XYZ file of C-alpha atoms in Angstrom:
763
model
C -0.096 0.129 -0.005
C 2.751 2.417 -0.425
C 2.263 5.425 -2.848
C 1.207 5.143 -6.316
C 1.462 8.254 -8.636
C -1.513 8.154 -10.686
C -1.134 11.682 -12.380
C -1.361 12.592 -16.068
C -2.760 14.577 -18.682
C -6.393 13.835 -19.973
C -6.535 13.244 -23.714
C -6.764 16.138 -26.022
C -10.159 14.978 -27.533
C -11.888 15.230 -23.904
C -11.662 19.005 -24.163
C -15.315 19.158 -22.567
C -13.961 17.048 -19.721
C -11.005 19.251 -19.146
C -13.061 22.175 -18.811
C -15.159 20.437 -16.076
C -12.057 19.360 -14.266
C -10.745 23.117 -14.178
C -14.331 24.302 -12.685
C -13.705 21.614 -10.017
C -10.101 23.020 -9.168
C -11.373 23.341 -5.456
C -11.280 19.517 -5.314
C -7.902 18.802 -7.180
C -5.489 21.396 -5.467
C -2.437 20.029 -6.998
C -1.083 19.570 -10.211
C -0.540 15.638 -9.975
C -2.766 13.138 -9.013
C -1.869 10.294 -6.986
C -3.067 6.824 -6.267
C -2.132 5.449 -2.747
C -1.632 1.822 -2.556
C 1.011 -0.528 -1.376
C 3.506 -2.146 -3.772
C 5.079 0.282 -6.287
C 7.430 2.886 -4.890
C 7.400 4.692 -8.273
C 3.818 5.242 -9.209
C 2.567 4.517 -12.781
C 1.304 7.501 -14.883
C -2.532 7.866 -14.990
C -2.632 6.917 -18.721
C -0.813 3.785 -18.266
C -2.788 1.646 -20.290
C -0.533 -1.481 -19.729
C -3.310 -3.570 -18.522
C -2.352 -7.297 -18.629
C -4.527 -8.421 -22.060
C -3.189 -11.812 -22.238
C -4.006 -13.875 -25.246
C -5.362 -17.046 -23.921
C -6.907 -20.114 -25.520
C -8.437 -21.323 -22.162
C -5.223 -18.464 45.571
C -5.839 -16.903 48.877
C -7.279 -18.610 52.162
C -8.969 -21.935 51.837
C -11.367 -20.441 49.102
C -10.188 -21.267 45.610
C -9.761 -19.424 42.243
C -8.872 -21.886 39.354
C -7.666 -21.595 35.950
C -5.852 -24.066 33.436
C -2.927 -23.581 31.108
C -4.897 -25.105 28.238
C -6.727 -22.492 25.810
C -9.816 -22.910 24.358
C -12.511 -20.858 22.525
C -14.498 -18.414 24.857
C -17.926 -19.018 25.478
C -19.082 -16.011 23.361
C -20.258 -15.255 20.074
C -18.504 -13.259 17.101
C -18.674 -9.443 17.993
C -20.999 -7.732 15.596
C -22.266 -4.840 17.402
C -25.213 -2.773 18.001
C -26.110 -2.280 21.417
C -25.082 1.538 22.292
C -24.969 2.113 25.941
C -23.513 5.591 26.520
C -23.106 8.096 23.836
C -21.428 10.876 26.078
C -20.278 13.151 23.552
C -18.163 13.438 20.349
C -15.479 15.416 21.963
C -11.985 14.072 23.201
C -12.343 12.386 26.351
C -9.202 13.068 28.170
C -9.432 10.299 30.690
C -9.696 7.733 28.058
C -5.913 7.637 27.394
C -2.598 8.455 28.675
C -1.470 12.107 28.017
C 1.634 13.037 26.476
C 2.333 16.659 25.672
C -1.419 17.279 25.960
C -2.294 14.640 22.969
C -4.898 11.947 23.188
C -4.579 9.671 20.417
C -7.992 7.912 20.419
C -10.528 10.564 21.292
C -13.982 9.327 20.911
C -15.998 8.937 23.907
C -18.605 6.305 23.097
C -19.481 3.245 25.287
C -20.923 0.204 23.626
C -21.504 -3.463 23.841
C -20.670 -5.614 20.833
C -23.761 -7.327 19.701
C -23.849 -10.770 17.856
C -26.608 -10.487 15.636
C -26.231 -7.594 13.742
C -24.280 -6.743 10.615
C -23.346 -3.195 10.807
C -23.497 -0.466 13.543
C -21.395 0.664 15.940
C -18.768 -2.316 15.443
C -17.029 -0.306 12.916
C -17.724 3.279 14.250
C -14.551 3.290 16.631
C -11.644 1.843 14.426
C -8.037 2.387 15.040
C -6.093 0.237 12.694
C -2.730 -0.322 11.009
C -1.814 -2.104 7.981
C 0.940 -4.551 8.357
C 3.359 -5.802 5.589
C 3.972 -9.811 5.688
C 7.857 -9.309 6.330
C 7.153 -7.053 9.477
C 4.754 -9.763 10.939
C 7.884 -11.579 12.319
C 9.127 -8.570 14.200
C 5.931 -7.515 15.493
C 5.643 -6.242 19.013
C 2.302 -7.705 20.142
C 2.331 -6.224 23.464
C 3.165 -2.652 22.022
C 0.196 -3.199 19.824
C -2.201 -4.349 22.302
C -1.382 -1.535 24.679
C -1.777 1.192 22.067
C -5.673 0.561 21.577
C -5.586 -0.889 17.970
C -8.924 -2.245 17.051
C -8.032 -3.910 13.726
C -4.827 -5.066 12.083
C -4.710 -5.403 8.001
C -2.079 -8.109 7.342
C -0.885 -8.388 3.730
C -1.840 -11.435 2.068
C 0.187 -11.992 -1.111
C -2.204 -14.775 -2.896
C 0.807 -15.584 -5.233
C 3.048 -16.692 -2.564
C 2.874 -19.996 -0.953
C 3.429 -18.690 2.651
C 0.744 -16.128 2.871
C -1.739 -18.145 4.860
C 0.732 -19.269 7.257
C 1.899 -15.607 7.848
C -1.740 -14.741 8.362
C -2.756 -17.542 10.692
C 0.550 -16.743 12.677
C -0.813 -13.252 13.355
C -4.230 -14.250 14.215
C -2.657 -16.631 16.822
C -0.634 -13.726 18.293
C -3.757 -11.639 18.883
C -6.213 -14.520 20.008
C -8.819 -13.408 22.419
C -7.097 -9.955 22.687
C -10.255 -8.256 21.137
C -7.837 -7.055 18.078
C -9.598 -8.018 14.786
C -7.138 -9.323 12.199
C -8.284 -8.584 8.416
C -6.745 -9.947 5.306
C -5.396 -7.530 3.381
C -5.723 -8.467 -0.266
C -4.627 -6.952 -3.712
C -7.494 -7.232 -6.245
C -6.376 -6.144 -9.805
C -2.534 -6.300 -9.904
C -0.809 -9.634 -10.852
C 2.111 -11.343 -9.359
C 4.614 -8.714 -11.456
C 2.626 -5.679 -10.437
C 1.154 -5.260 -13.551
C -2.512 -4.018 -13.939
C -5.296 -6.411 -14.503
C -8.531 -5.272 -16.281
C -11.157 -5.609 -13.739
C -13.448 -6.561 -16.526
C -11.255 -9.634 -17.276
C -8.127 -10.202 -19.683
C -8.930 -10.015 -23.088
C -8.202 -12.706 -25.598
C -8.849 -13.545 -29.176
C -9.998 -17.015 -30.350
C -11.185 -18.671 -33.721
C -14.782 -20.295 -34.284
C -16.119 -22.038 -37.380
C -19.097 -20.317 -38.729
C -21.422 -22.408 -41.252
C -23.759 -20.166 -43.336
C -25.757 -20.495 -46.908
C -23.986 -18.972 -49.647
C -26.003 -17.972 -52.906
C -25.090 -19.513 -55.988
C -26.167 -17.833 -59.339
C -26.250 -19.991 -62.474
C -27.072 -18.376 -65.954
C -29.660 -19.984 -68.306
C -31.545 -19.477 -71.377
C -35.172 -18.061 -71.105
C -37.281 -18.861 -74.565
C -40.499 -17.351 -75.095
C -42.546 -16.421 -78.306
C -42.114 -13.344 -79.995
C -45.427 -12.255 -82.042
C -45.635 -10.255 -85.123
C -48.450 -9.558 -87.669
C -47.808 -10.195 -91.673
C -50.304 -9.415 -93.936
C -53.061 -9.639 -91.611
C -51.982 -12.634 -89.985
C -50.132 -13.241 -86.731
C -46.826 -15.180 -86.563
C -44.393 -15.764 -84.156
C -40.752 -16.631 -83.520
C -38.875 -18.338 -80.692
C -36.688 -16.108 -78.896
C -34.507 -16.003 -75.626
C -33.075 -13.939 -72.929
C -30.239 -14.783 -70.226
C -31.563 -15.105 -66.685
C -29.601 -16.093 -63.442
C -31.054 -18.761 -61.110
C -30.190 -18.302 -57.587
C -29.521 -21.382 -55.107
C -27.860 -21.798 -51.723
C -25.245 -24.010 -50.346
C -23.732 -24.345 -46.933
C -20.090 -23.116 -46.440
C -18.083 -23.290 -43.537
C -15.361 -20.573 -42.558
C -13.336 -19.582 -39.799
C -13.877 -16.114 -37.781
C -11.911 -14.547 -34.863
C -13.642 -13.039 -32.035
C -12.350 -11.630 -28.650
C -13.686 -12.359 -25.109
C -12.878 -11.433 -21.439
C -11.135 -14.038 -19.179
C -12.161 -13.520 -15.544
C -9.939 -16.198 -14.501
C -7.901 -13.753 -12.274
C -11.136 -12.462 -10.678
C -11.805 -15.942 -9.667
C -8.534 -16.385 -8.239
C -8.894 -13.540 -5.944
C -12.195 -14.484 -4.819
C -11.407 -18.307 -4.158
C -8.394 -17.034 -2.227
C -10.386 -14.453 -0.133
C -12.952 -17.465 0.451
C -10.162 -19.929 1.430
C -8.916 -17.416 4.171
C -12.088 -16.861 5.620
C -12.807 -20.557 6.021
C -9.542 -21.470 7.271
C -7.405 -18.757 8.765
C -9.784 -17.385 11.364
C -9.811 -14.053 10.124
C -12.064 -11.335 11.532
C -12.215 -9.304 8.262
C -10.922 -8.977 4.844
C -9.524 -5.568 3.531
C -9.666 -5.320 -0.433
C -6.785 -3.079 -2.048
C -6.194 -1.966 -5.644
C -9.714 -2.161 -6.249
C -9.825 -0.162 -9.036
C -8.635 0.969 -12.502
C -5.220 2.768 -12.679
C -6.669 6.017 -13.400
C -8.277 4.689 -16.709
C -11.825 3.990 -15.873
C -13.273 6.595 -18.300
C -11.877 4.466 -21.181
C -13.996 1.410 -20.459
C -17.767 1.013 -20.564
C -19.491 0.414 -17.538
C -16.390 0.586 -15.252
C -18.261 1.601 -12.068
C -20.644 -1.310 -12.440
C -17.609 -4.040 -13.053
C -15.817 -2.837 -9.542
C -19.196 -2.755 -7.613
C -20.279 -6.193 -9.274
C -16.834 -7.616 -8.212
C -17.162 -6.341 -4.627
C -20.498 -7.794 -4.554
C -19.504 -11.037 -5.244
C -16.887 -10.949 -2.445
C -19.061 -9.602 -0.075
C -21.706 -12.299 -0.707
C -19.132 -15.056 -0.594
C -17.783 -13.920 2.775
C -20.954 -13.383 4.357
C -22.286 -16.738 3.311
C -19.386 -18.332 5.009
C -19.141 -16.182 8.119
C -21.653 -13.200 8.641
C -19.624 -11.636 11.175
C -16.236 -11.236 8.885
C -16.293 -7.726 7.823
C -15.490 -6.893 4.193
C -13.659 -3.280 3.717
C -12.226 -1.594 0.892
C -9.342 0.821 0.310
C -10.533 3.818 -1.847
C -9.010 6.543 -3.850
C -10.277 10.003 -2.111
C -10.783 12.077 -5.107
C -14.305 12.742 -4.771
C -16.686 13.445 -7.337
C -14.092 12.270 -9.962
C -13.332 9.012 -8.342
C -15.921 6.968 -10.495
C -14.561 8.404 -13.490
C -10.766 7.874 -12.836
C -11.027 4.480 -10.986
C -14.327 3.050 -11.329
C -15.049 3.472 -7.648
C -18.620 4.847 -6.878
C -18.599 5.637 -3.244
C -22.448 5.047 -2.883
C -22.857 2.060 -4.852
C -19.752 0.319 -3.011
C -21.221 1.362 0.122
C -24.082 -1.178 -0.092
C -21.626 -4.192 -0.131
C -19.091 -2.849 2.403
C -18.936 -2.950 6.205
C -16.667 0.019 6.238
C -14.709 2.158 3.606
C -11.011 3.388 3.672
C -10.421 6.234 1.583
C -6.589 6.694 1.414
C -6.185 10.389 2.326
C -2.715 10.309 1.881
C -1.898 13.925 2.049
C 1.902 13.523 1.279
C 0.787 12.109 -1.991
C -1.356 14.676 -3.120
C 1.183 17.489 -2.793
C 1.058 18.373 1.188
C 4.642 16.648 1.504
C 6.463 19.656 3.453
C 8.034 19.250 6.366
C 4.820 21.068 8.068
C 2.321 19.002 6.191
C 1.409 21.935 3.768
C 1.534 22.219 -0.104
C 3.963 24.362 -1.982
C 1.529 27.150 -1.880
C 0.901 26.782 1.737
C -2.274 25.019 1.930
C -2.793 22.896 4.928
C -2.818 19.111 4.043
C -4.871 18.557 7.332
C -7.761 20.712 6.323
C -7.622 18.726 3.021
C -8.048 15.448 4.882
C -11.136 16.768 6.699
C -12.942 18.195 3.451
C -12.251 14.880 1.522
C -13.408 12.771 4.238
C -16.721 14.820 4.851
C -17.397 14.499 1.083
C -17.219 10.641 1.065
C -19.115 10.518 4.310
C -21.931 12.274 2.621
C -21.773 9.701 -0.131
C -21.758 6.553 1.924
C -25.247 6.198 2.961
C -24.346 5.545 6.735
C -21.780 2.977 6.016
C -18.711 3.905 8.289
C -15.757 5.700 6.723
C -12.394 4.986 8.136
C -9.841 7.603 7.263
C -6.627 5.875 5.648
C -3.751 8.147 6.851
C -0.157 8.156 5.637
C 2.214 7.830 8.801
C 5.203 9.376 6.617
C 5.654 12.361 4.597
C 5.216 10.674 1.120
C 6.469 8.105 -1.257
C 9.387 9.992 -1.836
C 10.340 11.024 1.633
C 9.272 8.280 4.143
C 10.352 10.444 7.361
C 7.684 9.642 9.967
C 4.892 12.229 10.426
C 5.457 13.711 13.983
C 2.771 12.765 16.708
C 1.060 15.988 17.051
C 0.702 16.392 13.460
C -0.500 12.979 13.006
C -2.919 13.615 16.160
C -4.351 16.520 13.985
C -4.671 14.331 11.130
C -6.960 12.095 13.100
C -8.858 14.722 14.609
C -9.617 16.418 11.475
C -10.984 13.086 9.902
C -13.041 12.406 12.757
C -14.547 15.789 13.139
C -15.781 15.363 9.549
C -17.498 12.330 10.044
C -14.982 9.436 10.031
C -15.529 6.232 12.240
C -11.880 5.965 12.917
C -8.510 5.895 11.330
C -5.928 3.377 9.469
C -2.393 4.033 9.629
C -0.029 3.149 6.729
C 1.887 1.602 8.048
C 3.635 -0.626 10.784
C 7.102 0.206 10.797
C 6.804 3.746 9.380
C 4.780 5.061 12.202
C 6.333 7.539 14.744
C 7.283 5.344 17.623
C 6.086 8.153 19.981
C 2.481 7.064 18.744
C 2.902 3.728 20.745
C 4.681 5.434 23.710
C 1.771 7.899 24.024
C -0.737 5.186 23.782
C 0.866 2.550 26.218
C -1.381 3.758 29.121
C -5.014 3.654 28.521
C -7.230 4.544 31.426
C -10.974 4.664 32.419
C -12.756 6.610 34.994
C -15.062 4.573 37.561
C -18.306 5.938 35.601
C -17.120 4.380 32.366
C -16.440 1.286 34.023
C -20.051 1.535 35.617
C -21.548 2.373 32.247
C -20.046 -0.571 30.623
C -21.320 -3.000 33.404
C -24.574 -1.596 32.992
C -24.761 -2.247 29.404
C -23.075 -5.644 29.528
C -25.901 -6.376 32.307
C -28.536 -5.222 29.762
C -27.000 -7.238 26.931
C -26.907 -10.651 29.028
C -30.308 -10.275 30.104
C -31.606 -9.617 26.223
C -29.456 -12.205 24.581
C -28.816 -15.017 27.344
C -25.107 -14.891 26.535
C -21.898 -12.903 26.749
C -20.721 -10.530 24.205
C -17.605 -10.930 22.456
C -16.312 -7.640 24.002
C -17.311 -4.189 24.877
C -16.193 -0.762 23.762
C -15.242 2.041 26.264
C -14.275 5.267 24.462
C -12.325 4.111 21.491
C -10.789 1.108 23.222
C -12.427 -2.364 22.474
C -12.180 -4.213 25.844
C -12.347 -8.234 25.864
C -14.930 -9.460 28.542
C -11.874 -10.943 30.475
C -10.393 -7.624 30.630
C -13.701 -6.288 31.655
C -13.989 -8.404 34.159
C -10.449 -7.469 35.645
C -11.438 -3.755 35.574
C -14.998 -4.420 37.201
C -13.331 -6.329 40.290
C -10.729 -3.492 40.626
C -13.497 -0.827 40.576
C -15.570 -2.755 43.081
C -12.777 -2.934 45.581
C -12.024 0.592 45.103
C -15.540 1.875 45.457
C -15.748 -0.283 48.794
C -12.623 1.866 49.872
C -13.981 5.111 48.825
C -11.580 5.519 46.046
C -12.468 6.510 42.292
C -9.187 6.818 40.896
C -9.173 6.098 37.047
C -7.853 2.556 36.215
C -5.219 1.607 33.753
C -6.583 -0.734 31.198
C -4.565 -4.224 31.118
C -4.672 -7.073 28.650
C -5.424 -10.382 30.350
C -5.765 -13.771 28.913
C -9.147 -15.356 28.830
C -9.955 -18.338 31.121
C -8.786 -21.729 29.860
C -11.813 -24.078 30.819
C -14.651 -22.274 32.600
C -16.626 -24.702 34.776
C -18.897 -24.538 37.876
C -21.381 -26.056 40.219
C -23.147 -23.109 41.527
C -26.465 -23.435 43.573
C -28.842 -20.406 43.068
C -29.122 -18.305 45.673
C -27.611 -14.894 47.099
C -24.223 -13.989 48.204
C -23.699 -11.380 51.179
C -21.518 -8.080 50.516
C -18.810 -9.747 53.010
C -18.486 -12.664 50.898
C -18.546 -11.131 47.383
C -15.920 -8.714 48.443
C -13.929 -11.425 49.543
C -14.360 -13.258 46.199
C -13.542 -9.952 44.422
C -10.108 -9.764 46.428
C -9.296 -13.272 45.580
C -10.160 -12.751 41.861
C -7.969 -9.717 41.840
C -4.880 -11.483 43.462
C -5.267 -14.329 40.892
C -5.246 -11.933 37.904
C -2.367 -10.142 39.146
C -0.343 -13.409 39.688
C -1.385 -15.218 36.561
C -2.489 -12.222 33.970
C -5.577 -14.300 33.166
C -9.096 -14.571 34.367
C -10.051 -17.369 36.502
C -12.338 -20.450 35.264
C -14.279 -20.148 38.456
C -14.214 -18.652 42.021
C -15.401 -20.825 45.149
C -18.381 -19.490 47.224
C -20.811 -20.641 49.886
C -22.968 -21.610 47.237
C -20.388 -23.668 45.047
C -17.879 -22.913 42.439
C -19.328 -19.764 40.519
C -18.305 -20.257 36.823
C -16.514 -17.409 34.773
C -19.531 -16.262 33.122
C -21.458 -16.103 36.122
C -18.835 -13.959 37.558
C -19.056 -11.401 34.858
C -22.812 -11.056 35.334
C -22.395 -10.821 39.069
C -19.929 -7.712 38.860
C -22.059 -6.287 36.257
C -25.063 -6.151 38.326
C -23.022 -4.838 41.349
C -21.755 -2.020 39.427
C -24.974 -1.361 37.899
C -26.439 -1.071 41.360
C -23.555 1.184 42.212
C -24.376 3.498 39.292
C -28.055 3.844 40.356
C -27.877 4.314 44.225
C -24.346 5.296 44.525
C -23.608 2.544 46.872
C -22.496 -1.374 46.729
C -25.577 -3.878 47.367
C -25.779 -5.886 50.553
C -26.651 -9.023 48.619
C -26.226 -10.167 45.149
C -28.013 -12.936 43.392
C -26.132 -15.661 41.581
C -27.318 -18.615 39.512
C -25.200 -21.282 37.528
C -24.430 -20.235 33.910
C -26.649 -21.812 31.493
C -28.135 -21.074 27.687
C -30.933 -19.380 29.593
C -30.777 -15.671 30.600
C -29.412 -15.861 34.473
C -32.339 -14.353 35.996
C -32.783 -15.068 39.924
C -35.987 -16.759 41.174
C -37.634 -14.122 43.154
C -40.958 -12.307 43.596
C -41.650 -9.707 41.197
C -41.912 -6.221 43.308
C -44.609 -3.808 43.077
C -44.029 -0.388 44.706
C -46.826 1.943 45.779
C -46.102 5.227 47.593
C -47.784 8.174 49.686
C -47.678 11.901 48.447
C -44.728 12.372 50.786
C -42.867 15.613 49.140
C -44.167 16.462 45.854
C -45.195 14.293 42.610
C -41.736 14.446 40.993
C -39.627 13.648 43.742
C -41.762 10.942 45.018
C -42.011 9.214 41.602
C -38.157 9.560 41.077
C -37.812 8.033 44.344
C -40.028 4.909 43.476
C -38.176 5.081 39.994
C -34.706 4.898 41.495
C -35.572 1.967 43.628
C -37.106 0.166 40.855
C -34.143 0.629 38.326
C -31.891 -0.740 41.331
C -33.822 -3.684 41.994
C -33.792 -4.247 38.396
C -30.124 -3.984 38.145
C -29.891 -6.958 40.516
C -31.774 -9.032 38.422
C -35.379 -8.484 39.757
C -38.646 -7.467 38.449
C -39.896 -4.209 39.438
C -42.863 -1.945 38.880
C -43.898 1.637 40.061
C -47.548 1.125 40.782
C -47.756 4.572 41.343
C -48.779 7.367 43.901
C -51.803 8.066 46.287
C -53.069 7.225 49.658
C -54.941 4.327 48.535
C -52.465 3.089 46.336
C -51.324 0.184 48.738
C -54.861 -1.143 48.812
C -55.696 -0.765 44.938
C -52.586 -2.938 44.088
C -53.884 -5.690 46.096
C -57.371 -5.566 44.436
C -55.622 -5.296 40.658
C -55.962 -9.055 39.108
C -53.133 -8.253 36.777
C -50.514 -8.291 39.695
C -49.031 -11.799 40.147
C -50.181 -13.795 43.010
C -46.646 -14.081 44.209
C -45.874 -10.484 44.271
C -43.934 -8.610 46.873
C -45.946 -5.189 47.522
C -43.788 -2.715 48.722
C -45.711 0.388 50.382
C -43.851 3.400 51.131
C -44.980 5.720 53.630
C -44.474 9.498 54.626
C -46.196 8.907 57.898
C -47.124 6.208 60.396
C -51.286 5.519 60.517
C -52.158 3.470 63.228
C -55.582 3.060 61.262
C -53.703 1.373 58.172
C -51.516 -0.553 60.176
C -54.408 -2.100 62.070
C -56.266 -2.842 58.886
C -53.232 -4.981 57.857
C -54.267 -7.392 60.580
C -57.953 -7.980 59.556
C -59.088 -11.063 57.919
C -60.408 -9.296 54.889
C -57.046 -7.403 54.163
C -55.049 -10.762 54.749
C -57.713 -12.436 52.261
C -56.602 -9.530 49.635
C -53.118 -10.480 50.186
C -53.488 -13.993 49.531
C -50.064 -15.348 48.629
C -48.719 -12.279 47.823
C -46.037 -10.740 50.419
C -46.485 -6.986 51.868
C -43.636 -5.084 53.202
C -43.633 -1.616 54.468
C -41.223 1.411 54.299
C -41.701 4.256 56.689
C -39.846 7.095 55.261
C -37.321 9.020 57.473
C -37.404 11.617 58.641
C -41.024 12.324 57.525
C -42.585 9.291 59.250
C -42.710 8.274 62.896
C -40.568 5.598 63.908
C -42.945 2.656 65.036
C -39.979 0.547 66.637
C -40.349 0.178 70.169
C -43.244 2.631 70.217
C -45.733 2.003 72.981
C -48.608 3.875 71.370
C -49.271 5.149 68.081
C -52.389 7.647 67.977
C -54.911 7.781 65.480
C -53.864 9.847 62.713
C -55.661 13.408 62.063
C -56.626 12.368 58.405
C -57.813 9.020 59.330
C -61.620 9.149 57.935
C -62.130 5.377 57.370
C -62.043 4.111 61.303
C -64.978 4.263 63.508
C -64.765 6.998 66.401
C -64.053 4.417 68.899
C -60.668 3.860 67.426
C -58.314 6.285 69.174
C -54.734 4.553 68.202
C -52.564 1.109 68.233
C -50.616 -0.150 71.028
C -47.255 -1.375 70.095
C -47.400 -1.211 66.187
C -44.474 -3.165 65.676
C -45.266 -6.143 67.471
C -48.630 -5.908 66.080
C -47.004 -6.125 62.359
C -44.795 -8.726 63.474
C -47.579 -10.879 65.037
C -49.443 -10.828 61.711
C -46.405 -11.754 59.713
C -45.364 -8.484 58.295
C -41.817 -7.023 58.019
C -41.094 -3.314 57.553
C -38.025 -0.711 57.630
C -37.771 2.771 58.872
C -35.030 4.558 56.889
C -34.324 7.606 54.887
C -31.206 5.794 53.005
C -32.274 4.646 49.839
C -29.455 2.018 49.428
C -30.602 0.320 52.710
C -34.226 0.629 51.662
C -33.258 -1.273 48.317
C -31.008 -4.112 50.068
C -33.910 -4.816 52.395
C -36.484 -5.020 49.604
C -34.100 -7.214 47.670
C -33.745 -9.449 50.498
C -37.519 -9.587 51.071
C -38.096 -10.447 47.337
C -35.333 -13.254 47.305
C -36.478 -14.997 50.389
C -37.696 -18.382 49.802
C -41.512 -18.698 49.220
C -43.005 -21.067 51.965
């Protein structure tokens, strides 16, 4: 993918087109037009018509954290994203990567969970990629790449080489379970000798036998009577004329014809198909997918290029729908289809993302400051070029292909601050990320700048909340989540979550440094469904953290009082703990756990229906109830805000749609002796039936009935007889009738107590 000069003059007879090009001068602001691709150091001329036209005829304490050294596939599906959790902003997130001279290389701030059912969407909206030549693969610094936040690597695959599949497989193995996608970088229309191939096919001549009827003309005498009159009598003489008789005979001749041989196209298609089937790749990156600046000389050139991409796309997706298809495109705007046969809008239909090669150095912005000879800024040109292509892509992500060095003729690395500016310019104009050409030419400061990526406690909590929602919707783990622009594998997120839980328990919210760890070798477990107390899960958390620090890998399971908790169940458990914290600003007193199965691991518990008095005002009272509902749902319960009002505690019992096993939670702003007395009466207990009623008296608004000897009748009690004056020992009265309650103004304590009531075994 090194640079290729594709400039040249337009043929004189195309004078009308030349006028058009002059009017489009704002787009073409250099004298020479380049194609920025990989092989040739000396770019061929625009009018190079040397297409190949071949003439062819054819562990701590006694508790256990366990892992194995074996490596198995994760119990996850391929990451094809969709579920966006947090879209915080489109501005750089200063906490998402390490700071170096004020630079932040990967500066998007979108948190998303990668789905396994959709084919487009967020999966390709935060790409940080590099191209990698095959000869550089052996010297690849895997740790450096992993710590940089790279999401994709495009590995050069020379389909004419006998070793390209081995190289590709080796790179796939290097980055297994890292969250980094490996794409096969495939040259399309250059042959083994770097000569251009006609995308329509190579022309050839052949001879055919043609049989046709040929007329044969034969002369003959045609006799007739010629009459004449003599002396009153008619006489005749025989005369003749020459005529021609036409007959036909079959004659076989030979005829020369020309055709198009698409054997080369088929070779590329077959090689791509084989890589998808046999090499474990995550994507295919098509390069040299074009004419060499001469598409205007050929009929239907754009349709030919698009048709070829469609065939690749359909073939790849038929094998594995999660494998991405991308293409490296020229960046020349409205004239791209004319010169190269690349119609952005048509190609977008068959690409998961597009990579326009906005190599500013090859387009004349090659000074030491990234400017042209006239002083124009190449960074601005990158932005405007990307903006146009994004406008033509119909929503298909556009990833800016950036040159990491000055130009084809000056391979000095572009400084980090300038490279950052190029990235920012592309992103601000709609790019869904960037790809740097290429590894070995990128300034070393790029890697040093990005070796430490940090996430805030809030980012980790948001990621955990999205992960929990994904699990409960899809009954499985996603392949990874994206925090900011960094793809985080599930094992790495587990490490972040357990560390964050320990921090929060100690009151510490210091941003955490991202660290790559290995996935568990063989997750197993024998967990019994139940709840684990805060004391126990904090102990488990510390043991998991110690194991990860010692082994740089996630455990297969962690032991508990309910049995061994399998890796997947641990992930789900911590997602609920942190989701709860994000809602209540406190860690839960309990967390439910269940053995990991193909079903959604939702706990067995009573559904919760919450009513409330009018205590402060409608907004405040509704928000309080909704906060409780959200926190209970974060813990895996079903919870419903039944509504406000003095009689809501009664109407919920009368409604036939409320499940028979529901937990009814009534929140009161005052202690009413009549209401408490009512709860002990037979008619009320009959309404309750198999349901369970739990009362919350909200401090400081309500009287605390605990150890209260006498609770006088409420002033607004208009339903009891005059003889009723109050209730003695109301707390004991409730207990004797089988009711529990809490007096508190601490929402976290209230939520934890409701959770306890909902998850107690139903007798």
